[in-house]
Every structure is written in C-alpha cells, then in structure tokens.
Coordinates of C-alpha atoms in Angstrom, one line a residue:
X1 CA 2.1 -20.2 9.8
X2 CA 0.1 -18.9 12.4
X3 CA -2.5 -16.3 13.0
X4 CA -1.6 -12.6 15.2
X5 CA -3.3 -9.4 16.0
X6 CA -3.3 -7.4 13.1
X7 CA -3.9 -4.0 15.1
X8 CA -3.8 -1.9 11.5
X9 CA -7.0 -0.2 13.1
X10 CA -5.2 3.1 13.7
X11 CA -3.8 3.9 10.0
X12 CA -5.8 1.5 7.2
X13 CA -8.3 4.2 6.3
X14 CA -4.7 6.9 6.1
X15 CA -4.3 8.5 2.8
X16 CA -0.6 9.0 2.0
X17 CA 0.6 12.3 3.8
X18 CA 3.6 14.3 3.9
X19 CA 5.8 16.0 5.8
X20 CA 8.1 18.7 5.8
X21 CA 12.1 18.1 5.0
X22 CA 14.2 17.7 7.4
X23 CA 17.8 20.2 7.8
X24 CA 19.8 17.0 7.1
X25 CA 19.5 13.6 5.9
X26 CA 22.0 10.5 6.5
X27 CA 21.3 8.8 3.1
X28 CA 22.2 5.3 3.7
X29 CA 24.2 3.5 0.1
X30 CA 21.7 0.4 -0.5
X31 CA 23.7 -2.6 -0.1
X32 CA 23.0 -6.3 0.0
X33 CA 24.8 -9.6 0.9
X34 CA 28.2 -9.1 -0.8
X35 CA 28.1 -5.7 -2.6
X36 CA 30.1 -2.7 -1.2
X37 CA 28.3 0.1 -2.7
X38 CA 30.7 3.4 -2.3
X39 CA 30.6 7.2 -2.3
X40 CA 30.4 9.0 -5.7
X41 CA 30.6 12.3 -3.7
X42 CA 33.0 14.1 -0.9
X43 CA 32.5 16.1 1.8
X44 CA 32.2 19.8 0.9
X45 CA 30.5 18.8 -2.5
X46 CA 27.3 20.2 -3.4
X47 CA 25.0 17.8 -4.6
X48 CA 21.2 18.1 -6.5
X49 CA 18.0 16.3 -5.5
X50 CA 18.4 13.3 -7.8
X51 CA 21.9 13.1 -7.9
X52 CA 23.3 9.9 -8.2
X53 CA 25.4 9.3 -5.0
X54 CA 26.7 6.0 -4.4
X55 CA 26.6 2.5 -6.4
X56 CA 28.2 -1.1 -6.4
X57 CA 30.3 -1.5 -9.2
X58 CA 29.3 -5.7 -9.2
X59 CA 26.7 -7.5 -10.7
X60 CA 24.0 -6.2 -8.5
X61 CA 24.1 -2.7 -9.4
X62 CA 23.2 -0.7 -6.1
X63 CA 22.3 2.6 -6.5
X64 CA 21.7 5.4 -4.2
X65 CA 20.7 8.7 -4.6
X66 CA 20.1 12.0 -3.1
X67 CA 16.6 13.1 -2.0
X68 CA 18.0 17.1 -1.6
X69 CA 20.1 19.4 -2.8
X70 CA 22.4 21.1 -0.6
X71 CA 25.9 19.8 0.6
X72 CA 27.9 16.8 1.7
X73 CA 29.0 17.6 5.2
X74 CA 30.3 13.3 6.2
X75 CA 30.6 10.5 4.9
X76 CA 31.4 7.7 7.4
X77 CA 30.6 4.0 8.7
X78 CA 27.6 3.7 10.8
X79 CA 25.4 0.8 12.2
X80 CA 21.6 0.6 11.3
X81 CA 19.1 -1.2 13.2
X82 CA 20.2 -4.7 12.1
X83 CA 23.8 -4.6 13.0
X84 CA 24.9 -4.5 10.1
X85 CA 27.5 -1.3 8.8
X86 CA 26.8 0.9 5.9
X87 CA 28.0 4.2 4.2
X88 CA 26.2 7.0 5.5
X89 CA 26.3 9.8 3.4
X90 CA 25.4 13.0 5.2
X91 CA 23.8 15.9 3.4
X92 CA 22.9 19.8 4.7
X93 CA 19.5 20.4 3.0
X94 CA 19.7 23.7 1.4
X95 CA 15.7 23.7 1.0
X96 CA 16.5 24.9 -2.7
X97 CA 15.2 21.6 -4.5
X98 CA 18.0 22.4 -7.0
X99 CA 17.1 19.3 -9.2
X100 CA 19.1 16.9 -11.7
X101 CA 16.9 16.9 -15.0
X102 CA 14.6 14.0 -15.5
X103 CA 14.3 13.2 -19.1
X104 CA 11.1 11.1 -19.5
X105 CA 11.0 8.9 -22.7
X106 CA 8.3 7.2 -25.2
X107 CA 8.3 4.2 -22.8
X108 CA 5.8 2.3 -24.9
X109 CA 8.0 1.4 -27.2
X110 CA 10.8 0.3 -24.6
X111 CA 12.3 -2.8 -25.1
X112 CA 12.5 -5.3 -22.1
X113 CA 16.1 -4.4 -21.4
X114 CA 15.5 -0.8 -21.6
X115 CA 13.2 -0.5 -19.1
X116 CA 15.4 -2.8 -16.8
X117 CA 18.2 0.0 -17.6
X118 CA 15.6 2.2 -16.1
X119 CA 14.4 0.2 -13.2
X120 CA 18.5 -0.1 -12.5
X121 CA 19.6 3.0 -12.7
X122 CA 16.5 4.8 -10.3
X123 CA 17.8 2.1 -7.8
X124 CA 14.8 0.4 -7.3
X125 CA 15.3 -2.6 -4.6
X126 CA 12.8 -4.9 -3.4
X127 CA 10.7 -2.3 -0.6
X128 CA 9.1 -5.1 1.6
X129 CA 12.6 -5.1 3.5
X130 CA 15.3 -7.5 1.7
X131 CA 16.3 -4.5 -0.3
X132 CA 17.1 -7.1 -3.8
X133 CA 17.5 -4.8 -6.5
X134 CA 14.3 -5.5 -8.8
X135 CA 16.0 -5.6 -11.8
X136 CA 18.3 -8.4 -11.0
X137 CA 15.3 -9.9 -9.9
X138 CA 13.4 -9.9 -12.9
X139 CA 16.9 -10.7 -14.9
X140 CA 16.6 -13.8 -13.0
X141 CA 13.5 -14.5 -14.2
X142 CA 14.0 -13.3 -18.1
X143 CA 13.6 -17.0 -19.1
X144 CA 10.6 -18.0 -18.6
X145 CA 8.0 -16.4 -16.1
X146 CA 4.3 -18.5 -15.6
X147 CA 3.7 -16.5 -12.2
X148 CA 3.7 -12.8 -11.0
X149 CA 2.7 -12.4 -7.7
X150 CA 1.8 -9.0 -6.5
X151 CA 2.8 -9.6 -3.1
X152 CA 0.0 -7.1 -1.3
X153 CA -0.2 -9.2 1.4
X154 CA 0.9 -7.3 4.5
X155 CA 0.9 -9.4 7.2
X156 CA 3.1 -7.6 9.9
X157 CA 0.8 -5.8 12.6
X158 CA 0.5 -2.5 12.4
X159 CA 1.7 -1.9 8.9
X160 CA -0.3 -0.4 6.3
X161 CA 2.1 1.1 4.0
X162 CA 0.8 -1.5 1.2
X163 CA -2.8 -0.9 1.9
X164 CA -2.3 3.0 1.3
X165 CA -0.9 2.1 -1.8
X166 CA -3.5 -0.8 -3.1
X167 CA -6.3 2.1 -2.0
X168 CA -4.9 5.2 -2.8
X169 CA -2.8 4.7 -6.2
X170 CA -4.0 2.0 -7.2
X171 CA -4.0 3.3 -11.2
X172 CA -0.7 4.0 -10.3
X173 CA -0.2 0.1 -9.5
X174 CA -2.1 -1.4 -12.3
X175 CA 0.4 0.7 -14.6
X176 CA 3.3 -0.1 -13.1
X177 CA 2.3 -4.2 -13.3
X178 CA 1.9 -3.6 -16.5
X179 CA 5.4 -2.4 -17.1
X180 CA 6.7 -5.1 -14.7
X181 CA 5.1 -7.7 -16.6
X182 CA 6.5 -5.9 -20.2
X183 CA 9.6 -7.7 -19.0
X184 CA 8.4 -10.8 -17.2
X185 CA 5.9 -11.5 -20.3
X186 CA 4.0 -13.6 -17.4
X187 CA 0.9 -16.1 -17.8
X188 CA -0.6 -15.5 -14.8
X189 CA -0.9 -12.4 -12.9
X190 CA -1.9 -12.5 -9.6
X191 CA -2.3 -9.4 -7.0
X192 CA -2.5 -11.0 -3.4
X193 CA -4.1 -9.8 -0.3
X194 CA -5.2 -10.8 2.8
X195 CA -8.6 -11.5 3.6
X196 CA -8.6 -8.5 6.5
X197 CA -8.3 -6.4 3.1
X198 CA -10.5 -8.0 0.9
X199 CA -12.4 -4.7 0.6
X200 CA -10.0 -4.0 -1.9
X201 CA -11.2 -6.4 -4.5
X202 CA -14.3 -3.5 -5.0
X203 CA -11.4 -0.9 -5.4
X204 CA -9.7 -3.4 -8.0
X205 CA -12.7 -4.1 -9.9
X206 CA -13.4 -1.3 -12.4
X207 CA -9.6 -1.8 -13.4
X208 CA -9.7 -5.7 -13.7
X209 CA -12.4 -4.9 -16.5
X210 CA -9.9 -2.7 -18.9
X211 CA -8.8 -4.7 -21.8
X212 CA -5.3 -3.6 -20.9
X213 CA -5.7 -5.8 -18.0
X214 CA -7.3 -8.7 -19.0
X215 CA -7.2 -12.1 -17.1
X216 CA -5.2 -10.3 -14.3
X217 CA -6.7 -12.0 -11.2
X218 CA -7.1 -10.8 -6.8
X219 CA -6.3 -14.0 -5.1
X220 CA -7.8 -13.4 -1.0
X221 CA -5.5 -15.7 0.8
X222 CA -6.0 -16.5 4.9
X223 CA -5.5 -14.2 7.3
X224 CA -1.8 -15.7 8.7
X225 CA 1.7 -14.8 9.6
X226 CA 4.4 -14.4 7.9
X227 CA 2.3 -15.0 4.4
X228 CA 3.4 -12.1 3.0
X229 CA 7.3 -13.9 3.2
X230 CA 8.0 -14.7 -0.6
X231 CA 8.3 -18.6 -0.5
X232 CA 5.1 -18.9 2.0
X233 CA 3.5 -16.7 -0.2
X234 CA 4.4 -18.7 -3.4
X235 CA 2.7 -21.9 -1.5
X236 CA -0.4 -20.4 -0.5
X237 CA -1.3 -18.6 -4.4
X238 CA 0.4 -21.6 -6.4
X239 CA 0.1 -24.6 -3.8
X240 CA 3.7 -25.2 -4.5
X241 CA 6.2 -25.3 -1.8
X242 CA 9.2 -25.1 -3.4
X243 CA 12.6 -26.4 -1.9
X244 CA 14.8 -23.8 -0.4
X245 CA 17.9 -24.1 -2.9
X246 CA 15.3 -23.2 -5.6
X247 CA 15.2 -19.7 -6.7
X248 CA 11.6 -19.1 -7.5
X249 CA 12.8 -17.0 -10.5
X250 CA 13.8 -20.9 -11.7
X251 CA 11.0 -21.7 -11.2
X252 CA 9.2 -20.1 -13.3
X253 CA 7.5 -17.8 -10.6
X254 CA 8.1 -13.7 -9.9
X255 CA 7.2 -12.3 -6.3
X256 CA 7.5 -8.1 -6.3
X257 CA 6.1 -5.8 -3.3
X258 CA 3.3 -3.5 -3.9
X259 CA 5.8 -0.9 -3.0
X260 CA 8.2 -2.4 -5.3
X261 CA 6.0 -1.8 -7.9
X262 CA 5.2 1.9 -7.2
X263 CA 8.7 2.9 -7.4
X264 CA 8.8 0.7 -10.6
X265 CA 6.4 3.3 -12.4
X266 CA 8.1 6.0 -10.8
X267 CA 11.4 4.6 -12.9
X268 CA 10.2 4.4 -15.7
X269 CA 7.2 6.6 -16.3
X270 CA 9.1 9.4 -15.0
X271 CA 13.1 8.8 -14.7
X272 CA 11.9 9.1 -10.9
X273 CA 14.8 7.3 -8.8
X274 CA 14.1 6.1 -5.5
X275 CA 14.6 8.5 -3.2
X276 CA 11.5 8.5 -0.6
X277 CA 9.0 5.4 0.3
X278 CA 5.4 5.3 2.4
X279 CA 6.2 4.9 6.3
X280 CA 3.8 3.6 8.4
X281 CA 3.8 5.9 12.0
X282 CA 1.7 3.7 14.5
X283 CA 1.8 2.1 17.9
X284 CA 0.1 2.2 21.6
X285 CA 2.6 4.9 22.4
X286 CA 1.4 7.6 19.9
X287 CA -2.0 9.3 19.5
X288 CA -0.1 10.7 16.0
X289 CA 0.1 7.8 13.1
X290 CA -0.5 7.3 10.0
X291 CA 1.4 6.4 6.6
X292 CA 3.7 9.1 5.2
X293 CA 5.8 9.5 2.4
X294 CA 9.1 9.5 3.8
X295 CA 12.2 10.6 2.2
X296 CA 15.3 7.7 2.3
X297 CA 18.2 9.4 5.3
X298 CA 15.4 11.0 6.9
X299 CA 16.5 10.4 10.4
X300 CA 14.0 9.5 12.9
X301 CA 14.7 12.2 15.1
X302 CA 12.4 14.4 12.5
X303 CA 9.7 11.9 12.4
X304 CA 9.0 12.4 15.9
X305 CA 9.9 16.2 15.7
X306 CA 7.3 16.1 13.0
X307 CA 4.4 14.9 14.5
X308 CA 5.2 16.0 18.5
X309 CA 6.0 12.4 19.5
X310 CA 7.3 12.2 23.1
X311 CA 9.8 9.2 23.9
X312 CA 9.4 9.2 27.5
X313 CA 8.3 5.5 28.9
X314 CA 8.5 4.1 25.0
X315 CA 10.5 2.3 22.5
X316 CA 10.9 2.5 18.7
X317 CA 11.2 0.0 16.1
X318 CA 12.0 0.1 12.8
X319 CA 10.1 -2.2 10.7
X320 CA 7.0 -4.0 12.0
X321 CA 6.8 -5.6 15.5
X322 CA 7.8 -9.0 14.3
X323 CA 10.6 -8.3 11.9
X324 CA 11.2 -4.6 12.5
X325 CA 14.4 -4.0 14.6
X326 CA 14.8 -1.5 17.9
X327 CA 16.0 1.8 17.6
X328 CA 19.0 2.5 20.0
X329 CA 19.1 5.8 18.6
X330 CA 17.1 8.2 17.2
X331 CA 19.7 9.8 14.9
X332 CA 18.9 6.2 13.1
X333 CA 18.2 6.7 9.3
X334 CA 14.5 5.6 7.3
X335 CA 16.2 3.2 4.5
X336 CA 14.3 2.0 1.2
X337 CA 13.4 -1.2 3.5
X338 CA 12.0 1.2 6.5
X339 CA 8.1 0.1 6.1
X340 CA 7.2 1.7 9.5
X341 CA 8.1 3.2 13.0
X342 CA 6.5 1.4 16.0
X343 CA 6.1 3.6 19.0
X344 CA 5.6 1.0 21.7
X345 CA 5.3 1.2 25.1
X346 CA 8.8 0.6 26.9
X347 CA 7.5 -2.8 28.5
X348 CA 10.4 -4.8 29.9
X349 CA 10.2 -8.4 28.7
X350 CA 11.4 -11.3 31.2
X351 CA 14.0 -13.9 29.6
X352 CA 14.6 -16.9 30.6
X353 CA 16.4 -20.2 30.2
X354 CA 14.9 -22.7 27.5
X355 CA 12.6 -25.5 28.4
X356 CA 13.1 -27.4 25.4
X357 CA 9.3 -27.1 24.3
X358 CA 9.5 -27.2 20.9
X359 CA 7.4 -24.7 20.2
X360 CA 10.1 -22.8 17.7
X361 CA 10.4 -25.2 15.6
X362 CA 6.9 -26.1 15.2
X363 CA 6.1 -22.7 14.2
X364 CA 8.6 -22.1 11.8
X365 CA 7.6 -21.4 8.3
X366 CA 10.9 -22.3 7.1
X367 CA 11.5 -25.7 9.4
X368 CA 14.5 -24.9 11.1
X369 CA 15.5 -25.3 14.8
X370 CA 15.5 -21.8 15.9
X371 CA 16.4 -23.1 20.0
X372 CA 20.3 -23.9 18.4
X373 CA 21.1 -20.6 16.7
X374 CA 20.7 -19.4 20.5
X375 CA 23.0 -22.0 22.1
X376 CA 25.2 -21.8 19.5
X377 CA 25.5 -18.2 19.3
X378 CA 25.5 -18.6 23.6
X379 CA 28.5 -20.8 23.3
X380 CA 30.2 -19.0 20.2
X381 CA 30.2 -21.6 18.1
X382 CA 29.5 -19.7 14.8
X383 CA 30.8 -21.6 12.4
X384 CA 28.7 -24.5 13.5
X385 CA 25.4 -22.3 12.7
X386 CA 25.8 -23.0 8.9
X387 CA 25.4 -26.9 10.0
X388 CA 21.7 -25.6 10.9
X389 CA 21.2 -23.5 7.8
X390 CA 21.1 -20.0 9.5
X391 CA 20.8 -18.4 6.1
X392 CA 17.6 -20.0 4.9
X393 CA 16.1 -18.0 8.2
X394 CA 13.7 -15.2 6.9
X395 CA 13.7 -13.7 10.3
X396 CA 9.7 -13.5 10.8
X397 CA 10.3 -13.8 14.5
X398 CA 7.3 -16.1 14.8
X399 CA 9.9 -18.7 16.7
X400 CA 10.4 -16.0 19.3
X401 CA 7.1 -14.4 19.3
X402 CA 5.7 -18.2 20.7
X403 CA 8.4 -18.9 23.0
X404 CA 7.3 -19.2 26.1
X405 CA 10.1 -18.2 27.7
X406 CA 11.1 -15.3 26.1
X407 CA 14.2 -16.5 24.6
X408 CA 16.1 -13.6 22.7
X409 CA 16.4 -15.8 19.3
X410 CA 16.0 -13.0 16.9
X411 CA 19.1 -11.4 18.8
X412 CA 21.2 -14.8 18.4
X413 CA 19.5 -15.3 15.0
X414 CA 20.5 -11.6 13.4
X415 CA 24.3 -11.0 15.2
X416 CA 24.7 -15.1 14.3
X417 CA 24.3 -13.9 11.1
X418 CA 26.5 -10.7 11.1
X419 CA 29.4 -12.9 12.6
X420 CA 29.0 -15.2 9.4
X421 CA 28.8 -12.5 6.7
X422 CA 32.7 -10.9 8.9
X423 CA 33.8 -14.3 8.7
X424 CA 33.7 -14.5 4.9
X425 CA 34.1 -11.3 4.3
X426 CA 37.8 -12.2 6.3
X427 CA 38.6 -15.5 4.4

C-alpha cells in the first residue's frame, strides 16, 4: 500500500444535500459477474416510484427498481463507464411521485432470514463499487461470523460520500449495524476509519456507550491506499492476510460499506429499496461540490445542469480518481456503485513504452504483475491473462498511478477483463 493526496478538503465538512429530479432517468438493472438481470417492464408501461423493474432469476438475486413514476419510453443495451453492457431501462418522470406502498413490519422480532428477504428484495448490493448483493454476502457468512468490519475507510481522493454518512447519520448507522449483525451474530464488531477522519471517534462516542452497543469498537487504521479494498482492509484490522482463493465469509470475517449499511436500514426499517445513494461532486474543475443524494439512472447530464458545471477544458470521471472510470458521455447513468463525479481538468497525459522498472509490481496490494496484462492485452493474447491471475486484480490503479511512464494498465487491465468475461460467456 502506499500513501496519496487525499484532497477531501473541498466536501468533508458537506452535509448530504439534494437536488431536484431529473425529466428522465436511465435506470441501469444491477448486474454482477454472471447474472443477466432482465426487464420486468415494456415500453409504453407506466411504472410507480418503487416499482420493482428488473431482477436475475439466479442465485444472486439482482434487483432493480424505479426511483419515479412516470413511463417507460426504452429499454435497450448500453455501455457504462467500465465497458461493460447493461439493460438500461429508460423512464419519463411524470414528477407525480405516484408510489408503490411500503408496508413496514415489527422488525424486532424478525428472524435472520427474514430480514435477508428484506435486504434482497430492496436490492441492496455492496455501495463501495463491486455492486455484490449484501444478502448473498451475509448468506455466505451464515456459518460462523468472529468479524464485522464496518469498512468506513475511504481511501480514494476526493471522496467523501462515507464521511457524510459516519457524520451526518450516524444513528442511522449504529441501527443499521445492529440489524446487519442480527444476521451475522458476530464477536467482534469493528467500524474502521482512517486516521484523516479520526475526528469521528468524538461523533461515535456517545453511541459506543449505549448498552445496545456494547463492546462495538473504532479501529483508526494508517492513512494508505487502497486500505479501504476488502482483503487489505481485513489485514490491517485483523493482521491476517488471507490467501486470495479464501472467501473471507470462510473465514470467519464480514466486510460491508458504510453505505451498504445505510441502505440496509432503509430495507428493513422501512421496506425502502435502493433506489438513490450519496454522490460525491468534487474536483479542480468545479467551484460547485459537495455530497448529494443522488437518485440511481440519474444521468450526469443533470448533475452538471444542476449545479451550472461547465465542461469546457475538463474531464469527468465516475468513481474516484484511482478507481473511478472516464466519462465519454454525459448521457452516462449514476449506478448504485457511482460514489462520485470528478470534474478534472482536461490535462493530456504522455504514454510511453515500458522500462521494465518494476515499480507495478512492487506496489501492488494484490502481488500481481500488472506490466504483462498490458503486453498481453498489446499482443492479444487474452487467454494467456488467466496464466497471470487477471481476476484477483481489484483495480486500485495504484500500479498505474506509480508508473513512470504512464503506461495505460488500467485500460489493458479492465477491456482484458471484458474480453475474458465474452469469452466465457461464448463457450
């Protein structure tokens, strides 16, 4: 791991603000590594706010929702900011809020696989970016759990979605731990932060001493990058580095996103399903940031309608600046993995040829040799990327944020990866 700028000056003392709907939303269906999530709606339907919209009929149990009423006017492939395709469902906002009934419940009394019913059907996936649905997750992890982590430790620059949410609901959290951990039945509960946020342990404190919360612990880990990654994470709270063919849920330890958490309450508190997240709005090429709640298909046309954000002589990304992905175009959806939109300035970066330094691979929290996913992806030689284990990369970007000569490995790293997932999708 390695230490960065943070730059989270412009946004870490936001509250959460809103913004106003947008005309239309293009409401991406969640998917993950081998589901095919598809339409439960056509075009022409009218749909509620709430309304269930698309799923995946296998095991992982995607589910996707609408964040307005009004009416399905497409439904079509589209590529998102990582290459990969998904099922955009497009929706005319008919600024009715015309709502599908949420039924709250007596949660208390919820067994375990209730509230994982709950959790499942809100769609609730894993909001640091992987998009895992959370209750497979904690499915995994029904047989014995020693460890929650809290995972509030944000480590991309820029980003202070999890902050926000440590600060400024942090009831909200301790609740919706609690209902996480109703399942998980864990030893040791652990909320994580970095030590740039350590102010937070005052903000943690008066809860800490509720009986409800007893022997909950903060753990104030190093300032370094990519911590916040779930099996770097798991090293620096536990000390235990576990291999990379270990699920974590095996071994006995539970890592969920601050943000995860939030929706969790929402879920099952409520009957809330997930259809809006906190945005981070930062970067050198806007005097107009801060963290928003952001509804899932708003395009980010409306984001910089919204706040009056001009484009000219900047980029966008997606994400953070290390993991986030560029936005070729601005009709590009917010997804339930969107933590933020970076306007940057539009800075042309110099590549050249690799020098064989080394440098890649010494920085890599994962121990991989980052310098052959580019030759091989160079040279077309996909299948031979699997020989370097390709899909134990977490994509932190730390390989190409050290290369000295520029060397565009995220690019070979994430279409390497696409051209894998079409190969066995083919066979």
């Amino acid at each position: 791991m390695m230490h960065i700028s943070s730059m989270k000056g412009q946004t870490k003392k936001s509250g959460i603000a809103s913004l106003p709907d947008a005309p239309v939303y293009a409401v991406p269906l969640t998917r993950y590594f081998g589901s095919h999530p598809v339409p439960l709606v056509s075009v022409g339907e009218r749909v509620l706010k709430y309304q269930l919209i698309g799923e995946d009929s296998s095991n992982l149990a995607l589910k996707t929702h609408s964040p307005v009423s009004g009416e399905v006017c497409a439904i079509q492939e589209y590529m998102l900011a990582d290459h990969s395709t998904a099922v955009i469902i497009r929706i005319k906002n008919d600024f009715q809020e015309t709502e599908v009934a949420l039924l709250p419940e007596d949660h208390d009394a919820h067994s375990p696989e209730r509230l994982l019913e709950l959790i499942e059907n809100a769609g609730v996936v894993g909001a640091g970016g992987a998009q895992f649905p959370a209750a497979v997750k904690y499915r995994a992890g029904a047989k014995k759990t020693g460890t929650l982590i809290i995972n509030g430790a944000e480590c991309e620059p820029y980003l202070t979605v999890d902050y926000a949410i440590m600060a400024h609901r942090t009831e909200k959290l301790f609740r919706g731990i609690g209902i996480a951990n109703r399942i998980l039945q864990a030893d040791d509960i652990v909320i994580a932060i970095e030590r740039q946020n350590a102010e937070l342990e005052a903000v943690f404190a008066p809860f800490l001493k509720a009986a409800a919360y007893a022997g909950w612990r903060v753990q104030v880990l190093s300032n370094q990058y990519p911590q916040g990654s779930e099996l770097q994470l798991i090293k620096s709270v536990t000390g235990r580095e576990l291999p990379r063919s270990l699920r974590p849920a095996d071994a006995g330890i539970i890592v969920s996103n601050v943000g995860t958490i939030d929706a969790i309450y929402d879920a099952v508190v409520h009957q809330k399903p997930v259809i809006s997240r906190v945005v981070t709005v930062s970067g050198e090429g806007t005097e107009r940031y801060g963290n928003f709640e952001v509804k899932i298909g708003t395009p980010v046309s409306h984001l910089l309608e919204m706040l009056d954000i001009s484009l000219e002589g900047k980029r966008l990304v997606l994400g953070g600046p290390m993991m986030g992905r560029p936005v070729p175009d601005v009709a590009m959806p917010v997804t339930k993995g969107s933590g933020g939109l970076l306007v940057l300035p539009d800075n042309p970066v110099r590549r050249e040829n690799c020098i064989s330094c080394g440098y890649c691979a010494e920085v890599c929290p994962m121990r991989l040799m980052p310098m052959k996913y580019e030759e091989l992806h160079r040279r077309g030689k996909y299948a031979a990327l699997e020989k370097y284990s390709l899909a134990s990369c977490i994509e932190c970007a730390a390989c190409e944020y050290i290369c000295p000569s520029n060397v565009p490995l995220m690019e070979s790293i994430r279409k390497g990866k696409n051209r894998l997932r079409e190969m066995a999708d083919a066979s």
